[in-house]
C-alpha cells in the first residue's frame, strides 16, 4: 500500500516514513509527483479540523490516499499556548530557534513548565475518512539540548528518560511520541477498514 504524507514539514516526513515502514506502507511525498502550487489555509478551530482540511486538499490535488497531521505544543501555565498555532507562533517565517527562545521567555519563572505535544492524524482515500490522536507529556526547560528531531524538541524534556526529545534516538521518538501513538492507532483503523471489518 502507498500513502502520500500530506505535509511540507520535513521533520514530520522523516518520522512518518519510519512509522509507516514498520507496517509495510510506502510513504510518498509531494516530491514523488509533478510540482503543484497550492496552499492549505489552516482555518480550523481544532487540530482535527485542520488535519481534515489538509487531508482533503492533498487528496483533491494528488488523487491518491493521504495521511495528514496537525500537531502542536501545549504549555499548561500558558493555558495551552502556542497549541494549534505552534508553527505560526510569532510568525510562520520566524526560525524555530527564535520561537524556542521566545517561548522560554514567555514562561519566565514558571520554568520547568509542564507541557504536552498533541498530534491528530487523518487518513483519506476519497471515500473513507479516519482519524486518531496521540499525546506525550514533558517539561519545557530553559536550555536547548540535543540536535535530533525538529521544532520544539530541544526544549521538551522527558523526565522518564532524563533527556529532551532532541536527545533521544529517532527510533525511541518513533515509539513514544504523540505522532507515533496517533499513527499506530490510525494504522490499526486503516487495517480494519481494509480487512472489511
Ligand atoms: P504541515 O501543516 O505542512 O504539516 P506544519 O509544520 O505547519 O506543517 P502544523 O501546522 O501541524 O505543521 O504545526 C505543528 C507544529 O508543532 C510544528 O511546526 C512544530 O512547531 C510543533 N511540533 C509538532 N510536532 C512536533 C514534534 O514532534 N517535535 C517538535 N515540534 C513539534
Tab-separated table of C-alpha atoms and ligand atoms in Angstrom:
chain	number	residue	atom	x	y	z
A	1	UNK	CA	0.000	0.000	0.000
A	2	UNK	CA	1.203	3.533	-0.804
A	3	UNK	CA	0.140	6.678	1.047
A	4	UNK	CA	1.032	10.305	0.420
A	5	UNK	CA	2.216	12.130	3.538
A	6	UNK	CA	0.246	15.365	3.333
A	7	UNK	CA	2.808	17.776	4.743
A	8	UNK	CA	5.693	20.018	3.752
A	9	UNK	CA	7.316	19.651	7.182
A	10	UNK	CA	10.496	17.610	6.604
A	11	UNK	CA	10.670	16.557	10.260
A	12	UNK	CA	7.205	15.030	10.051
A	13	UNK	CA	8.048	13.333	6.730
A	14	UNK	CA	11.175	11.750	8.230
A	15	UNK	CA	9.130	10.350	11.131
A	16	UNK	CA	6.145	9.169	9.064
A	17	UNK	CA	8.421	7.311	6.638
A	18	UNK	CA	9.811	5.220	9.501
A	19	UNK	CA	6.430	4.823	11.229
A	20	UNK	CA	4.717	3.558	8.059
A	21	UNK	CA	7.624	1.340	7.019
A	22	UNK	CA	7.082	-0.761	10.175
A	23	UNK	CA	3.706	-1.714	8.668
A	24	UNK	CA	4.932	-2.215	5.087
A	25	UNK	CA	3.223	1.012	3.984
A	26	UNK	CA	5.215	3.008	1.438
A	27	UNK	CA	5.259	6.732	2.211
A	28	UNK	CA	5.077	9.042	-0.786
A	29	UNK	CA	5.799	12.760	-0.528
A	30	UNK	CA	4.916	15.657	-2.806
A	31	UNK	CA	8.383	15.244	-4.355
A	32	UNK	CA	7.142	11.988	-5.931
A	33	UNK	CA	4.640	13.979	-8.021
A	34	UNK	CA	4.914	16.748	-10.609
A	35	UNK	CA	5.159	20.145	-8.860
A	36	UNK	CA	1.807	21.671	-7.861
A	37	UNK	CA	1.176	25.096	-6.472
A	38	UNK	CA	-1.411	25.138	-3.687
A	39	UNK	CA	-1.817	26.148	-0.085
A	40	UNK	CA	-3.889	24.763	2.746
A	41	UNK	CA	-5.314	27.507	4.913
A	42	UNK	CA	-5.374	26.205	8.471
A	43	UNK	CA	-8.681	27.854	9.323
A	44	UNK	CA	-9.991	25.049	11.533
A	45	UNK	CA	-10.830	25.653	15.184
A	46	UNK	CA	-9.134	22.416	16.272
A	47	UNK	CA	-6.197	20.178	15.355
A	48	UNK	CA	-8.642	17.645	13.964
A	49	UNK	CA	-10.365	20.189	11.733
A	50	UNK	CA	-7.012	21.367	10.386
A	51	UNK	CA	-5.801	17.805	9.806
A	52	UNK	CA	-9.011	17.094	7.872
A	53	UNK	CA	-8.559	20.287	5.797
A	54	UNK	CA	-5.024	19.156	4.876
A	55	UNK	CA	-6.104	15.602	4.020
A	56	UNK	CA	-8.981	16.742	1.791
A	57	UNK	CA	-6.846	19.318	-0.032
A	58	UNK	CA	-3.904	16.955	-0.703
A	59	UNK	CA	-6.334	14.279	-1.900
A	60	UNK	CA	-8.048	16.785	-4.207
A	61	UNK	CA	-4.665	17.772	-5.708
A	62	UNK	CA	-2.932	14.359	-5.920
A	63	UNK	CA	-5.854	11.861	-6.078
A	64	UNK	CA	-4.083	9.186	-4.000
A	65	UNK	CA	-4.714	8.028	-0.402
A	66	UNK	CA	-3.228	10.545	2.046
A	67	UNK	CA	-2.273	10.829	5.703
A	68	UNK	CA	-2.145	14.322	7.216
A	69	UNK	CA	-1.015	15.561	10.638
A	70	UNK	CA	-1.910	18.613	12.650
A	71	UNK	CA	0.017	18.884	15.864
A	72	UNK	CA	1.235	21.321	18.455
A	73	UNK	CA	2.868	22.035	21.781
A	74	UNK	CA	0.623	22.981	24.720
A	75	UNK	CA	2.201	24.648	27.756
A	76	UNK	CA	-0.048	24.268	30.798
A	77	UNK	CA	0.871	27.576	32.523
A	78	UNK	CA	0.231	29.405	29.234
A	79	UNK	CA	-3.299	27.960	29.057
A	80	UNK	CA	-2.286	25.609	26.240
A	81	UNK	CA	-0.386	28.107	24.075
A	82	UNK	CA	1.136	28.006	21.496
A	83	UNK	CA	-1.138	24.972	20.803
A	84	UNK	CA	-2.868	24.959	17.453
A	85	UNK	CA	-0.691	27.944	16.453
A	86	UNK	CA	2.647	26.226	17.262
A	87	UNK	CA	4.065	26.526	13.741
A	88	UNK	CA	2.734	30.098	13.436
A	89	UNK	CA	3.940	31.198	16.921
A	90	UNK	CA	5.412	34.751	16.467
A	91	UNK	CA	5.110	34.212	12.694
A	92	UNK	CA	5.443	31.191	10.397
A	93	UNK	CA	8.660	32.640	8.907
A	94	UNK	CA	10.415	33.086	12.263
A	95	UNK	CA	13.068	30.408	12.908
A	96	UNK	CA	12.409	27.695	15.472
A	97	UNK	CA	15.467	28.793	17.428
A	98	UNK	CA	13.798	32.194	17.897
A	99	UNK	CA	10.420	30.596	18.674
A	100	UNK	CA	12.010	28.370	21.336
A	101	UNK	CA	13.820	31.320	22.971
A	102	UNK	CA	10.628	33.426	22.952
A	103	UNK	CA	8.628	30.578	24.491
A	104	UNK	CA	11.185	30.179	27.292
A	105	UNK	CA	10.973	33.942	27.966
A	106	UNK	CA	7.188	33.876	27.964
A	107	UNK	CA	7.159	31.046	30.520
A	108	UNK	CA	9.612	33.024	32.681
A	109	UNK	CA	9.884	31.903	36.289
A	110	UNK	CA	7.424	29.019	35.753
A	111	UNK	CA	10.188	27.015	34.064
A	112	UNK	CA	10.452	23.976	34.144
A	113	UNK	CA	6.880	24.048	32.854
A	114	UNK	CA	4.535	21.129	32.288
A	115	UNK	CA	3.682	20.723	28.592
A	116	UNK	CA	2.187	18.292	26.091
A	117	UNK	CA	2.748	17.520	22.453
A	118	UNK	CA	-0.512	16.590	20.718
A	119	UNK	CA	-0.986	15.113	17.243
A	120	UNK	CA	-4.117	14.394	15.237
A	121	UNK	CA	-3.603	12.312	12.118
A	122	UNK	CA	-6.150	11.788	9.357
A	123	UNK	CA	-6.382	9.218	6.547
A	124	UNK	CA	-8.475	9.971	3.464
A	125	UNK	CA	-8.775	7.933	0.257
A	126	UNK	CA	-11.661	9.700	-1.459
A	127	UNK	CA	-14.254	7.537	0.338
A	128	UNK	CA	-13.181	6.829	3.885
A	129	UNK	CA	-12.026	9.407	6.428
A	130	UNK	CA	-10.311	8.048	9.541
A	131	UNK	CA	-8.571	9.864	12.387
A	132	UNK	CA	-6.541	9.191	15.512
A	133	UNK	CA	-4.924	11.200	18.316
A	134	UNK	CA	-1.765	10.874	20.373
A	135	UNK	CA	-0.011	12.895	23.071
A	136	UNK	CA	3.068	12.915	25.266
A	137	UNK	CA	3.793	14.834	28.482
A	138	UNK	CA	7.050	16.570	29.320
A	139	UNK	CA	8.606	19.725	30.724
A	140	UNK	CA	9.785	22.827	28.897
A	141	UNK	CA	13.282	23.561	30.162
A	142	UNK	CA	15.341	26.761	29.937
A	143	UNK	CA	18.214	25.393	27.833
A	144	UNK	CA	18.417	23.709	24.430
A	145	UNK	CA	19.630	20.128	24.471
A	146	UNK	CA	20.215	17.794	21.520
A	147	UNK	CA	20.052	18.073	17.748
A	148	UNK	CA	17.643	15.297	16.720
A	149	UNK	CA	14.017	15.864	15.818
A	150	UNK	CA	12.649	19.290	14.887
A	151	UNK	CA	10.604	22.240	16.101
A	152	UNK	CA	10.368	22.435	19.892
A	153	UNK	CA	12.146	19.098	20.547
A	154	UNK	CA	15.376	20.596	22.042
A	155	UNK	CA	13.475	22.228	24.953
A	156	UNK	CA	10.961	19.380	25.562
A	157	UNK	CA	12.388	17.345	28.457
A	158	UNK	CA	11.210	13.779	29.121
A	159	UNK	CA	11.562	13.039	32.883
A	160	UNK	CA	11.368	9.249	32.307
A	161	UNK	CA	14.455	9.347	30.078
A	162	UNK	CA	16.209	12.395	31.634
A	163	UNK	CA	16.689	13.624	28.056
A	164	UNK	CA	14.993	16.059	25.717
A	165	UNK	CA	13.053	14.893	22.692
A	166	UNK	CA	16.053	16.087	20.615
A	167	UNK	CA	18.480	13.893	22.602
A	168	UNK	CA	16.634	10.584	22.274
A	169	UNK	CA	17.118	8.439	19.170
A	170	UNK	CA	14.787	8.642	16.161
A	171	UNK	CA	13.783	5.093	16.962
A	172	UNK	CA	12.732	5.927	20.530
A	173	UNK	CA	10.883	9.090	19.448
A	174	UNK	CA	9.042	6.937	16.911
A	175	UNK	CA	7.903	4.640	19.735
A	176	UNK	CA	6.800	7.138	22.401
A	177	UNK	CA	5.871	10.382	20.646
A	178	UNK	CA	2.437	11.925	20.138
A	179	UNK	CA	2.830	11.289	16.382
A	180	UNK	CA	3.917	7.669	16.896
A	181	UNK	CA	0.893	6.945	19.132
A	182	UNK	CA	-1.519	8.656	16.749
A	183	UNK	CA	-0.010	6.939	13.715
A	184	UNK	CA	-0.120	3.467	15.299
A	185	UNK	CA	-3.808	3.975	16.201
A	186	UNK	CA	-4.571	5.248	12.704
A	187	UNK	CA	-2.836	2.295	11.030
A	188	UNK	CA	-4.933	-0.122	13.135
A	189	UNK	CA	-8.079	1.630	11.827
A	190	UNK	CA	-6.789	1.529	8.229
A	191	UNK	CA	-6.047	-2.201	8.563
A	192	UNK	CA	-9.535	-2.870	9.966
A	193	UNK	CA	-11.099	-0.862	7.138
A	194	UNK	CA	-9.051	-2.748	4.523
A	195	UNK	CA	-9.948	-6.113	6.022
A	196	UNK	CA	-13.638	-5.167	5.665
A	197	UNK	CA	-14.361	-5.223	9.429
B	1	LIG	P1	2.183	20.959	7.694
B	1	LIG	O1	0.969	21.818	8.015
B	1	LIG	O2	2.640	21.069	6.259
B	1	LIG	O3	2.006	19.530	8.130
B	1	LIG	P2	3.445	22.399	9.871
B	1	LIG	O4	4.832	22.389	10.437
B	1	LIG	O5	2.839	23.761	9.599
B	1	LIG	O6	3.445	21.507	8.545
B	1	LIG	P3	1.455	22.015	11.924
B	1	LIG	O7	0.573	23.098	11.439
B	1	LIG	O8	0.821	20.729	12.379
B	1	LIG	O9	2.509	21.578	10.814
B	1	LIG	O10	2.351	22.600	13.072
B	1	LIG	C1	2.840	21.769	14.058
B	1	LIG	C2	3.961	22.483	14.801
B	1	LIG	O11	4.002	21.967	16.143
B	1	LIG	C3	5.311	22.158	14.176
B	1	LIG	O12	5.675	23.078	13.181
B	1	LIG	C4	6.205	22.210	15.397
B	1	LIG	O13	6.474	23.525	15.698
B	1	LIG	C5	5.317	21.672	16.517
B	1	LIG	N1	5.503	20.230	16.629
B	1	LIG	C6	4.608	19.260	16.282
B	1	LIG	N2	5.142	18.047	16.456
B	1	LIG	C7	6.388	18.246	16.903
B	1	LIG	C8	7.438	17.374	17.253
B	1	LIG	O14	7.328	16.059	17.122
B	1	LIG	N3	8.581	17.914	17.680
B	1	LIG	C9	8.731	19.243	17.785
B	1	LIG	N4	7.811	20.140	17.468
B	1	LIG	C10	6.626	19.648	17.036
